[in-house]
Coordinates of C-alpha atoms and ligand atoms in Angstrom, one line a residue:
M1395 CA -61.2 -10.0 -8.0
T1396 CA -64.0 -10.8 -10.6
T1397 CA -67.6 -9.2 -10.1
D1398 CA -70.4 -11.8 -11.1
V1399 CA -73.7 -10.0 -11.2
T1400 CA -75.5 -12.8 -12.8
T1401 CA -77.9 -14.1 -10.5
A1402 CA -79.9 -17.1 -10.8
K1403 CA -84.0 -16.5 -11.3
E1404 CA -86.0 -18.1 -8.7
I1405 CA -88.8 -20.4 -9.7
L1406 CA -92.6 -18.9 -9.4
G1407 CA -94.1 -22.4 -9.9
I1408 CA -94.4 -25.3 -11.9
Y1409 CA -98.1 -25.5 -14.0
Q1410 CA -99.8 -28.0 -15.8
P1411 CA -102.0 -27.5 -18.4
G1412 CA -105.4 -25.4 -16.9
S1413 CA -107.7 -26.3 -19.7
T1414 CA -107.9 -28.9 -22.4
H1415 CA -110.2 -28.0 -25.4
M1416 CA -110.7 -28.0 -29.4
V1417 CA -109.8 -24.6 -31.4
G1418 CA -112.3 -25.1 -34.2
D1419 CA -112.1 -28.6 -35.5
G1420 CA -108.4 -28.7 -36.2
F1421 CA -106.5 -27.8 -32.8
P1422 CA -106.6 -30.1 -29.8
V1423 CA -105.0 -27.8 -27.3
R1424 CA -103.7 -28.1 -23.8
N1425 CA -103.5 -24.5 -22.2
L1426 CA -101.1 -23.2 -19.8
F1427 CA -102.2 -19.6 -19.7
P1428 CA -104.4 -17.6 -18.8
S1429 CA -106.0 -20.9 -17.5
N1430 CA -103.5 -20.9 -14.9
D1431 CA -104.3 -17.3 -13.8
L1432 CA -100.6 -16.3 -14.0
D1433 CA -101.4 -12.9 -15.0
R1434 CA -98.7 -10.6 -14.7
S1435 CA -95.9 -13.5 -13.9
V1436 CA -96.0 -13.8 -17.7
D1437 CA -96.6 -10.1 -19.0
P1438 CA -96.0 -9.5 -22.0
F1439 CA -97.2 -12.9 -22.8
L1440 CA -100.9 -13.6 -22.8
M1441 CA -101.9 -17.0 -23.9
L1442 CA -100.1 -20.4 -24.4
D1443 CA -101.7 -23.3 -26.4
Y1444 CA -99.9 -26.5 -27.0
A1445 CA -101.6 -28.2 -30.1
G1446 CA -101.1 -31.9 -30.2
P1447 CA -99.2 -34.0 -30.9
Q1448 CA -102.0 -35.7 -32.3
H1449 CA -102.3 -37.9 -35.4
F1450 CA -104.9 -36.6 -38.0
S1451 CA -106.2 -39.1 -40.5
A1452 CA -106.6 -38.3 -44.5
T1453 CA -109.4 -36.0 -45.2
D1454 CA -110.6 -33.4 -47.8
H1455 CA -112.4 -31.5 -45.2
S1456 CA -110.5 -28.4 -44.3
R1457 CA -110.0 -28.5 -40.5
G1458 CA -109.1 -25.6 -38.3
V1459 CA -110.5 -22.3 -37.5
G1460 CA -112.7 -20.4 -39.7
E1461 CA -113.0 -16.4 -39.8
H1462 CA -112.4 -14.8 -36.6
P1463 CA -111.1 -11.3 -35.4
H1464 CA -108.1 -10.1 -33.4
R1465 CA -107.2 -7.0 -31.9
G1466 CA -104.7 -5.4 -29.6
F1467 CA -101.9 -8.1 -29.8
E1468 CA -99.7 -10.5 -31.8
T1469 CA -100.2 -14.2 -32.5
V1470 CA -97.1 -16.3 -32.7
T1471 CA -97.5 -19.9 -34.5
I1472 CA -94.8 -22.3 -33.9
M1473 CA -94.9 -25.6 -36.3
Y1474 CA -93.5 -28.6 -35.0
D1475 CA -95.2 -31.0 -37.2
G1476 CA -98.0 -30.6 -39.9
A1477 CA -98.6 -27.5 -41.8
V1478 CA -101.2 -24.7 -41.3
A1479 CA -102.7 -22.3 -44.3
H1480 CA -103.3 -18.9 -43.0
R1481 CA -105.5 -16.0 -44.7
D1482 CA -106.2 -12.7 -43.2
S1483 CA -108.3 -9.3 -44.1
A1484 CA -105.2 -7.5 -44.2
G1485 CA -104.5 -9.5 -47.8
N1486 CA -101.9 -11.5 -46.1
S1487 CA -101.7 -15.2 -46.7
G1488 CA -99.2 -18.2 -46.1
V1489 CA -98.4 -21.6 -45.4
I1490 CA -96.2 -22.6 -42.4
G1491 CA -94.8 -26.0 -42.3
S1492 CA -92.7 -27.9 -39.9
G1493 CA -89.8 -25.9 -38.3
D1494 CA -91.5 -22.4 -39.6
V1495 CA -93.1 -19.6 -37.5
Q1496 CA -96.0 -17.1 -38.5
W1497 CA -95.7 -14.0 -36.6
M1498 CA -99.0 -12.1 -37.1
T1499 CA -99.3 -8.4 -35.7
A1500 CA -103.1 -8.1 -35.4
A1501 CA -102.6 -4.4 -33.6
S1502 CA -105.7 -2.4 -34.7
G1503 CA -107.5 -5.6 -36.2
V1504 CA -107.6 -8.3 -38.8
V1505 CA -110.0 -11.1 -39.5
H1506 CA -108.5 -14.2 -40.1
E1507 CA -108.8 -18.2 -40.6
E1508 CA -106.2 -20.8 -39.5
L1509 CA -106.7 -24.2 -41.3
H1510 CA -104.9 -27.3 -42.0
E1511 CA -103.0 -26.8 -45.2
T1512 CA -105.0 -28.8 -48.1
Q1513 CA -102.3 -31.0 -49.3
W1514 CA -101.1 -31.9 -45.7
A1515 CA -104.8 -32.5 -44.8
K1516 CA -105.3 -34.8 -47.9
Q1517 CA -102.2 -37.3 -46.4
G1518 CA -103.0 -36.6 -43.0
G1519 CA -100.3 -36.9 -40.2
T1520 CA -99.0 -35.7 -36.7
F1521 CA -99.9 -32.3 -35.9
Q1522 CA -97.9 -30.5 -33.2
A1523 CA -97.7 -26.7 -32.9
I1524 CA -97.7 -23.9 -30.3
Q1525 CA -99.5 -20.6 -30.4
L1526 CA -98.6 -17.8 -28.2
W1527 CA -100.1 -14.5 -27.9
V1528 CA -97.8 -11.6 -27.2
N1529 CA -99.1 -8.3 -25.9
L1530 CA -98.8 -4.9 -27.3
P1531 CA -98.1 -1.5 -25.7
Q1532 CA -100.7 0.8 -25.6
A1533 CA -98.9 2.8 -28.3
Q1534 CA -99.1 0.3 -30.7
K1535 CA -102.3 -1.3 -30.1
M1536 CA -104.2 0.5 -32.9
S1537 CA -101.2 0.4 -35.2
A1538 CA -101.5 -1.2 -38.6
P1539 CA -101.4 -5.1 -38.7
R1540 CA -98.7 -6.7 -40.2
Y1541 CA -97.2 -10.4 -40.9
Q1542 CA -94.1 -12.1 -40.8
T1543 CA -93.3 -15.5 -42.1
L1544 CA -90.3 -16.9 -40.6
L1545 CA -89.1 -20.0 -42.3
D1546 CA -87.2 -22.4 -40.8
A1547 CA -84.0 -22.0 -42.9
D1548 CA -84.0 -17.9 -41.9
I1549 CA -84.1 -19.0 -38.2
P1550 CA -80.6 -19.6 -36.7
A1551 CA -79.8 -22.9 -35.0
V1552 CA -76.9 -22.7 -32.5
A1553 CA -75.0 -25.7 -31.6
L1554 CA -74.8 -25.8 -27.8
E1555 CA -71.4 -26.6 -26.2
H1556 CA -70.5 -29.9 -25.1
G1557 CA -72.9 -31.7 -27.5
A1558 CA -75.9 -30.5 -25.1
G1559 CA -78.2 -29.9 -28.2
R1560 CA -79.4 -26.9 -30.2
L1561 CA -81.0 -23.7 -29.7
R1562 CA -82.9 -21.8 -32.4
V1563 CA -83.4 -18.3 -32.2
I1564 CA -86.7 -17.1 -33.0
A1565 CA -86.7 -13.9 -31.4
G1566 CA -84.2 -11.8 -29.7
T1567 CA -80.3 -12.8 -29.5
F1568 CA -78.5 -15.9 -28.5
Q1569 CA -74.8 -16.0 -28.4
G1570 CA -74.4 -13.4 -31.2
Q1571 CA -77.2 -14.8 -33.2
K1572 CA -79.9 -12.6 -33.9
G1573 CA -83.6 -14.5 -34.4
P1574 CA -85.5 -13.0 -37.7
A1575 CA -88.8 -11.8 -35.9
R1576 CA -89.3 -8.1 -35.4
T1577 CA -91.1 -7.5 -32.1
F1578 CA -92.4 -4.3 -30.3
T1579 CA -91.3 -5.0 -27.0
P1580 CA -87.9 -7.0 -26.2
V1581 CA -88.6 -10.7 -26.4
E1582 CA -86.3 -13.7 -26.6
L1583 CA -88.0 -16.7 -28.2
Y1584 CA -85.9 -20.1 -28.3
D1585 CA -86.8 -23.4 -29.5
L1586 CA -84.5 -26.1 -27.8
Q1587 CA -83.5 -29.8 -28.6
L1588 CA -81.6 -30.9 -25.7
E1589 CA -79.5 -34.4 -25.0
A1590 CA -80.2 -36.3 -21.8
G1591 CA -77.6 -35.4 -19.2
A1592 CA -77.0 -32.0 -20.6
R1593 CA -76.4 -29.0 -18.4
V1594 CA -77.0 -25.9 -20.2
E1595 CA -76.6 -22.3 -18.8
L1596 CA -78.4 -19.4 -20.2
T1597 CA -78.0 -15.6 -19.5
L1598 CA -81.5 -13.6 -20.4
P1599 CA -81.8 -10.0 -20.2
E1600 CA -82.2 -9.2 -16.4
G1601 CA -85.5 -8.6 -15.2
Q1602 CA -87.7 -10.1 -17.7
S1603 CA -90.6 -12.4 -17.3
T1604 CA -89.2 -16.0 -18.2
S1605 CA -90.8 -19.4 -18.7
V1606 CA -89.9 -22.6 -19.9
F1607 CA -92.5 -25.1 -21.6
V1608 CA -91.6 -28.5 -21.9
L1609 CA -93.2 -30.1 -25.0
Q1610 CA -91.5 -33.6 -24.8
G1611 CA -88.7 -35.0 -22.3
R1612 CA -87.9 -34.0 -18.5
L1613 CA -85.7 -31.5 -17.2
S1614 CA -84.9 -29.3 -13.9
V1615 CA -84.8 -25.7 -14.3
N1616 CA -82.4 -23.8 -11.8
G1617 CA -82.7 -26.7 -9.3
A1618 CA -86.3 -27.0 -8.8
K1619 CA -88.0 -30.3 -9.2
S1620 CA -88.2 -31.5 -12.8
A1621 CA -90.8 -30.8 -15.3
G1622 CA -92.2 -32.9 -17.9
E1623 CA -94.5 -33.3 -20.9
A1624 CA -96.8 -30.1 -21.3
E1625 CA -95.7 -28.7 -18.3
L1626 CA -94.6 -24.8 -17.6
V1627 CA -92.0 -23.5 -15.3
V1628 CA -92.5 -20.0 -14.4
L1629 CA -89.2 -17.8 -13.2
K1630 CA -89.6 -14.8 -11.2
R1631 CA -88.7 -11.6 -13.0
Q1632 CA -85.6 -10.9 -10.9
G1633 CA -82.3 -12.1 -12.1
S1634 CA -81.0 -13.4 -15.3
L1635 CA -79.4 -16.8 -15.3
V1636 CA -81.3 -19.9 -16.3
V1637 CA -79.7 -23.3 -15.6
L1638 CA -81.3 -26.5 -17.4
E1639 CA -80.4 -29.9 -16.1
V1640 CA -81.6 -32.3 -18.7
E1641 CA -83.0 -35.7 -17.4
Q1642 CA -84.5 -37.1 -20.5
E1643 CA -84.0 -35.9 -24.2
S1644 CA -86.1 -32.8 -24.2
R1645 CA -87.9 -30.3 -26.6
I1646 CA -88.5 -27.2 -25.0
L1647 CA -89.6 -23.4 -25.8
I1648 CA -88.1 -20.5 -23.8
M1649 CA -90.1 -17.4 -23.7
S1650 CA -88.8 -14.4 -22.1
G1651 CA -89.9 -10.7 -22.5
K1652 CA -90.0 -7.3 -20.9
A1653 CA -93.0 -7.0 -19.3
I1654 CA -95.3 -4.0 -20.5
D1655 CA -96.8 -3.3 -17.2
E1656 CA -100.0 -1.8 -18.5
P1657 CA -103.7 -2.5 -17.6
I1658 CA -104.9 -5.6 -19.5
A1659 CA -108.6 -5.7 -20.2
R1660 CA -109.4 -9.0 -22.5
Y1661 CA -112.6 -10.4 -23.9
G1662 CA -112.1 -13.5 -26.2
P1663 CA -110.0 -12.5 -29.3
F1664 CA -109.6 -8.9 -28.3
V1665 CA -106.9 -7.6 -25.4
M1666 CA -107.0 -3.8 -24.7
N1667 CA -106.0 -1.6 -21.8
T1668 CA -109.8 -0.4 -20.9
K1669 CA -113.3 -2.1 -20.9
A1670 CA -114.4 0.9 -23.0
E1671 CA -111.8 -0.3 -25.6
L1672 CA -113.3 -3.6 -25.8
V1673 CA -116.7 -2.5 -26.6
Q1674 CA -115.4 -0.6 -29.4
A1675 CA -113.5 -3.6 -30.4
V1676 CA -116.8 -5.4 -30.5
E1677 CA -118.5 -3.0 -32.4
D1678 CA -115.9 -2.4 -34.8
Y1679 CA -115.6 -6.2 -35.7
Q1680 CA -119.5 -6.3 -35.7
A1681 CA -119.7 -3.3 -38.2
G1682 CA -117.2 -4.9 -40.5
R1683 CA -114.4 -2.4 -39.6
M1684 CA -111.7 -5.2 -39.3
G1685 CA -112.8 -6.2 -42.8
H1686 CA -113.4 -9.8 -44.3
L1687 CA -111.9 -12.4 -45.9
S1688 CA -112.4 -12.1 -49.7
Ligands
MN2005 MN1 -106.5 -16.6 -34.5

């Protein structure tokens, strides 16, 4: 007799972008959360912005977001098309292009800028990226900032069985391949390209908050009605099995993480545990204690 304890995760809901706006003058985003009030369903994730795909004409102007702070969490920028240059008050800087990921741990606080990279902007082109915010446990919210540039070449790509497509492991593990991101709580972050007609079964760590974001294409998750461009399928925590049935060639992002389950207090670019900590964050920023760009 075989014992199979793998249970399929139930669908909590399928969500369309809850808001559409420009971030600075460089990032035309569709927001999936927090605009959809998903709250604890996506814990440890705090925010998901899908930028583009949008064509930008050639310019000498630096489009993007100028100096601004963050405290209490991590910002993860996944580039699909285009290039972003980043600089922060902890002295880190870098450029990420197609296939690269920047994993910035703001923790106790940084001030940074995120701009279209100069040479890319001079030529123009299609810009497509995701920014995901990952919360930090209380114990790490005031730890030192850090910065990880995860280059395309360092992100393992696993060929899926039966020519179903490929899966890039940004964080966590898939079929023994470990993603390069160092995380504070267990996170699986996968970038998938899937062929029409494919059926893919994934087993994620039991009990995580899991969601599937569709950048392009159309597919069904665990037998629900299918989801298309810019839709987010949110699964319930219980269970571990995710089955994808691909109707049209698709590009998707799977986010799964162990919920932190601590109080969340948020105000713009600061996410802490209490209101008093938010007041402190604003004071510290205004007093220059998160530094400045040189
Ligand atoms: Mn930022």
